[in-house]
XYZ file of C-alpha atoms in Angstrom:
316
model
C -35.854 -29.705 -13.321
C -32.735 -27.762 -14.595
C -33.455 -24.652 -16.571
C -31.564 -24.075 -19.827
C -30.374 -20.439 -20.111
C -31.669 -20.487 -23.702
C -35.163 -20.728 -22.215
C -34.834 -17.472 -20.317
C -37.098 -14.558 -21.339
C -36.056 -10.897 -20.880
C -32.955 -11.973 -18.891
C -34.895 -14.006 -16.291
C -35.390 -17.745 -15.864
C -38.864 -19.354 -15.988
C -38.860 -19.560 -12.138
C -38.522 -15.835 -11.856
C -41.453 -15.294 -14.336
C -43.551 -17.709 -12.254
C -42.831 -15.684 -9.108
C -43.758 -12.442 -10.900
C -47.016 -13.922 -12.171
C -47.956 -15.353 -8.778
C -47.273 -12.008 -7.036
C -49.156 -10.035 -9.644
C -52.154 -12.351 -9.355
C -52.238 -12.231 -5.527
C -54.179 -9.577 -3.643
C -51.439 -9.257 -1.039
C -47.904 -8.015 -1.902
C -45.083 -9.947 -0.424
C -42.525 -8.042 1.721
C -39.413 -8.533 3.850
C -40.147 -5.401 5.865
C -40.855 -5.348 9.623
C -43.997 -3.575 10.880
C -42.043 -0.371 11.770
C -40.192 -0.452 8.415
C -43.480 -0.922 6.497
C -45.031 2.078 8.257
C -41.965 4.206 7.639
C -41.920 3.353 4.007
C -45.597 4.268 3.663
C -44.940 7.697 5.292
C -42.408 8.331 2.473
C -45.058 7.591 -0.220
C -44.104 4.006 -1.041
C -45.868 0.725 -0.948
C -44.363 -2.815 -1.265
C -45.255 -4.764 -4.413
C -43.346 -7.990 -3.748
C -40.138 -9.713 -2.871
C -37.470 -9.925 -5.636
C -34.463 -12.079 -6.091
C -31.436 -12.404 -8.357
C -28.687 -15.061 -8.482
C -25.426 -15.620 -10.318
C -22.954 -18.522 -9.839
C -19.365 -17.594 -10.763
C -16.159 -19.757 -10.943
C -13.386 -17.819 -9.036
C -10.625 -20.171 -9.885
C -7.848 -18.151 -11.365
C -6.560 -15.394 -9.112
C -3.686 -13.928 -11.198
C 0.046 -13.771 -10.956
C 0.554 -13.868 -7.109
C 2.838 -11.339 -5.435
C 4.866 -10.635 -8.587
C 7.972 -10.433 -6.377
C 9.320 -14.048 -6.385
C 8.721 -14.472 -10.058
C 9.820 -11.128 -11.399
C 13.094 -9.604 -10.185
C 12.738 -10.587 -6.446
C 13.863 -14.254 -6.580
C 15.472 -15.040 -3.323
C 15.562 -11.384 -2.102
C 13.059 -11.991 0.665
C 15.596 -14.021 2.534
C 18.554 -11.704 1.861
C 17.661 -8.637 3.945
C 15.094 -7.127 1.574
C 11.755 -5.865 2.605
C 9.022 -6.781 0.093
C 6.487 -4.227 -1.222
C 2.731 -4.358 -0.852
C 0.788 -4.722 -4.226
C -2.986 -4.440 -4.736
C -5.403 -6.085 -7.128
C -6.242 -2.717 -8.709
C -2.622 -1.584 -9.202
C -1.158 -4.811 -10.623
C -2.627 -4.599 -14.168
C -5.189 -6.810 -15.760
C -3.411 -9.967 -14.705
C -1.722 -8.781 -11.572
C -2.201 -10.029 -8.055
C -5.847 -11.154 -7.735
C -7.153 -8.789 -10.402
C -8.916 -11.579 -12.295
C -10.558 -12.668 -9.005
C -11.693 -9.180 -8.120
C -13.098 -8.635 -11.613
C -15.037 -11.892 -11.462
C -16.207 -10.963 -7.922
C -17.600 -7.711 -9.215
C -19.347 -9.343 -12.232
C -21.024 -11.834 -9.976
C -22.014 -9.230 -7.348
C -23.424 -6.698 -9.833
C -24.853 -9.549 -11.880
C -27.129 -10.790 -9.069
C -28.156 -7.165 -8.374
C -29.016 -6.591 -12.030
C -31.198 -9.772 -12.237
C -33.020 -8.690 -9.058
C -33.754 -5.347 -10.492
C -35.008 -6.821 -13.759
C -37.435 -8.876 -11.702
C -38.495 -5.750 -9.762
C -39.152 -3.771 -12.934
C -41.203 -6.586 -14.245
C -43.394 -6.354 -11.168
C -43.871 -2.604 -11.941
C -41.713 -1.462 -9.016
C -39.978 1.917 -8.929
C -37.191 0.796 -6.529
C -35.953 -1.925 -4.244
C -34.955 -1.403 -0.611
C -33.530 -3.410 2.179
C -31.380 -5.314 -0.340
C -28.983 -7.945 0.885
C -26.332 -9.359 -1.458
C -24.688 -12.535 -0.083
C -21.660 -14.459 -1.433
C -21.708 -18.232 -0.625
C -19.175 -20.858 -1.673
C -20.845 -23.978 -3.240
C -17.972 -26.390 -4.039
C -14.398 -25.937 -5.132
C -14.098 -22.620 -6.690
C -17.782 -22.044 -7.446
C -19.527 -19.199 -5.589
C -23.122 -18.103 -5.541
C -23.926 -14.351 -5.463
C -27.619 -13.774 -4.462
C -29.472 -10.554 -4.102
C -32.813 -10.250 -2.155
C -34.941 -7.218 -1.430
C -38.428 -5.633 -1.226
C -39.692 -4.056 -4.452
C -41.665 -0.794 -3.786
C -43.825 1.621 -5.876
C -44.356 5.286 -5.390
C -47.945 6.405 -4.564
C -46.992 9.970 -3.858
C -44.614 11.488 -6.532
C -44.273 14.634 -4.491
C -42.449 12.662 -1.832
C -40.883 9.902 -3.911
C -40.492 10.737 -7.619
C -41.477 8.075 -10.180
C -38.441 7.096 -12.351
C -38.732 8.307 -15.939
C -37.671 4.937 -17.428
C -37.313 1.365 -16.264
C -33.522 1.817 -16.318
C -33.886 4.539 -13.623
C -35.431 2.190 -10.994
C -33.349 2.561 -7.870
C -31.818 0.121 -5.321
C -30.587 0.546 -1.858
C -29.444 -1.631 1.033
C -30.784 0.931 3.551
C -33.478 -0.324 5.851
C -37.088 0.737 5.317
C -36.682 3.194 8.159
C -33.445 4.628 6.831
C -34.748 4.843 3.303
C -37.828 6.742 4.389
C -35.739 9.117 6.455
C -33.569 9.891 3.383
C -36.568 10.476 1.143
C -38.270 12.710 3.697
C -34.983 14.669 3.881
C -34.940 15.292 0.175
C -32.752 12.411 -1.001
C -33.740 9.467 -3.251
C -31.618 6.329 -3.356
C -29.954 5.693 -6.685
C -27.779 2.385 -6.629
C -25.929 0.049 -4.383
C -22.191 0.261 -5.092
C -19.310 -2.004 -4.325
C -15.555 -1.571 -3.632
C -13.315 -4.626 -3.553
C -9.567 -4.923 -3.210
C -7.000 -7.660 -2.327
C -3.576 -6.587 -1.216
C -0.599 -8.942 -1.293
C 2.849 -8.991 0.455
C 5.395 -11.716 0.230
C 6.507 -12.706 3.782
C 9.969 -11.242 4.080
C 12.394 -11.644 7.039
C 11.061 -8.630 8.879
C 7.402 -9.701 8.673
C 8.297 -13.356 9.655
C 10.249 -12.032 12.668
C 7.547 -9.610 13.835
C 4.794 -12.311 13.514
C 6.734 -14.853 15.592
C 8.245 -12.558 18.127
C 7.397 -12.806 21.908
C 7.650 -9.016 22.207
C 4.419 -7.117 22.029
C 4.645 -4.651 19.167
C 3.257 -3.571 15.836
C 3.581 -5.887 12.842
C 4.371 -3.152 10.318
C 4.017 -5.363 7.228
C 0.507 -6.446 8.230
C -0.467 -2.828 9.020
C 0.642 -1.857 5.520
C -1.115 -4.863 3.973
C -4.484 -4.057 5.634
C -4.206 -0.346 4.975
C -3.625 -0.793 1.305
C -6.623 -3.071 0.872
C -8.960 -0.797 2.821
C -7.683 2.334 1.018
C -8.078 0.850 -2.511
C -11.561 -0.615 -1.815
C -12.748 2.791 -0.613
C -11.269 4.412 -3.747
C -13.041 1.867 -5.972
C -16.338 2.528 -4.163
C -15.974 6.275 -4.455
C -15.068 5.974 -8.179
C -18.272 4.021 -8.795
C -20.393 6.427 -6.837
C -18.909 9.367 -8.826
C -19.512 7.584 -12.052
C -23.196 7.393 -11.056
C -23.281 11.116 -10.590
C -24.474 10.882 -7.066
C -24.512 13.679 -4.530
C -24.038 11.589 -1.462
C -22.570 8.199 -0.615
C -23.650 6.287 2.457
C -21.224 3.508 3.421
C -23.386 0.733 4.874
C -20.866 -2.095 5.517
C -17.106 -2.845 5.609
C -15.479 -6.240 5.966
C -11.915 -7.459 6.011
C -10.454 -10.976 5.832
C -6.886 -12.291 5.721
C -5.414 -15.482 4.083
C -2.226 -16.907 2.896
C -0.987 -18.718 -0.319
C 2.298 -20.557 -0.938
C 4.867 -18.769 -2.972
C 8.375 -19.739 -3.888
C 10.519 -22.391 -2.184
C 11.619 -23.009 1.334
C 8.114 -22.586 2.884
C 7.765 -19.165 1.206
C 4.292 -17.660 1.288
C 2.316 -14.653 0.426
C -0.111 -12.846 2.829
C -3.304 -11.294 1.518
C -5.968 -8.948 2.888
C -9.435 -8.752 1.264
C -11.454 -5.661 1.860
C -15.080 -5.327 0.800
C -16.982 -2.024 1.174
C -20.639 -1.528 0.176
C -22.620 1.660 0.134
C -25.715 3.338 -1.251
C -25.626 6.428 -3.521
C -28.167 9.130 -2.858
C -29.424 11.894 -5.234
C -30.789 15.223 -4.065
C -34.364 15.817 -5.170
C -34.610 19.489 -6.459
C -37.728 21.103 -5.007
C -38.832 18.028 -3.099
C -41.719 18.479 -0.723
C -40.774 17.648 2.837
C -43.344 16.630 5.464
C -43.305 18.530 8.661
C -41.477 16.745 11.330
C -44.087 17.636 14.014
C -43.081 18.651 17.508
C -39.541 19.223 18.340
C -37.570 16.409 19.999
C -36.748 16.611 23.686
C -33.001 17.120 23.741
C -32.601 16.705 27.491
C -34.342 13.968 29.408
C -34.221 14.394 33.247
C -33.516 11.163 35.108
C -34.939 12.342 38.453
C -38.463 12.763 39.600
C -40.023 16.207 39.248
C -40.102 18.046 42.564
C -43.556 18.069 44.293
C -45.568 21.210 43.999
C -45.417 23.568 47.013
C -47.973 23.026 49.718
C -50.871 25.407 49.804
C -51.355 27.581 52.870
C -54.469 27.344 54.704
C -57.176 29.680 53.428
C -55.360 30.307 50.224
């Protein structure tokens, strides 16, 4: 049965409240952790309290004003010996090339993360680890953003501090093992952050020639297109991390895709590169107690058998 948004309580649908009640009533906490990850998490003073989920469906229909070259001042120039510039979604203004799309992408991505964290706090969790945020196209221009992770609670504040307020509950897409390693090294995860950028270049004569040439060589226009998207997505990721006041940023994934859209007449087209970068911010814990690492690691492992002991002389 469909759920009306008006029936939601504390920002969560009835189905989420049913999951929370079911997990609170059970004697066993749900978890997405492997056995090694669960052991690592426990060594860092954390225990799982349940699986948590958040979902948002966004319509990503309007992308903005295209390359802004054909329609504003560049009409016909691409076929008259001019080399077109590369523009990015972040530098094209509110309605520039793909800026509305990127803004909607970020709202859906962070919206699913926020709903997952709301569910985690309702379970009494102090953080969520192993988070995976997935974007999936449903139909037409509708996209689902879903976040899934394992909610955990601190049982040893000297290792993993307890957040002062519900708003301070942390999230990370680090694995259980990596999260435990960070905590035991004196860092607590803070938040998962996102950087998205779409760069655009109208296909000019030079780019068309390089893409269709039989000669092996660099396609300079595509190089500039991809570099611009990667650079701006990293800048947006760093800006978000700095805004959170984090001490460290661990980049956990980077993806790049390329697509084309028609622009202008005579088979004109725009080329686009979409760069998505995801990371976790880490905060240093002042005065954090660190567990002893035990025996030192063996830095050199011999790959040959040890020589036999010398034979004893008779009567020795």
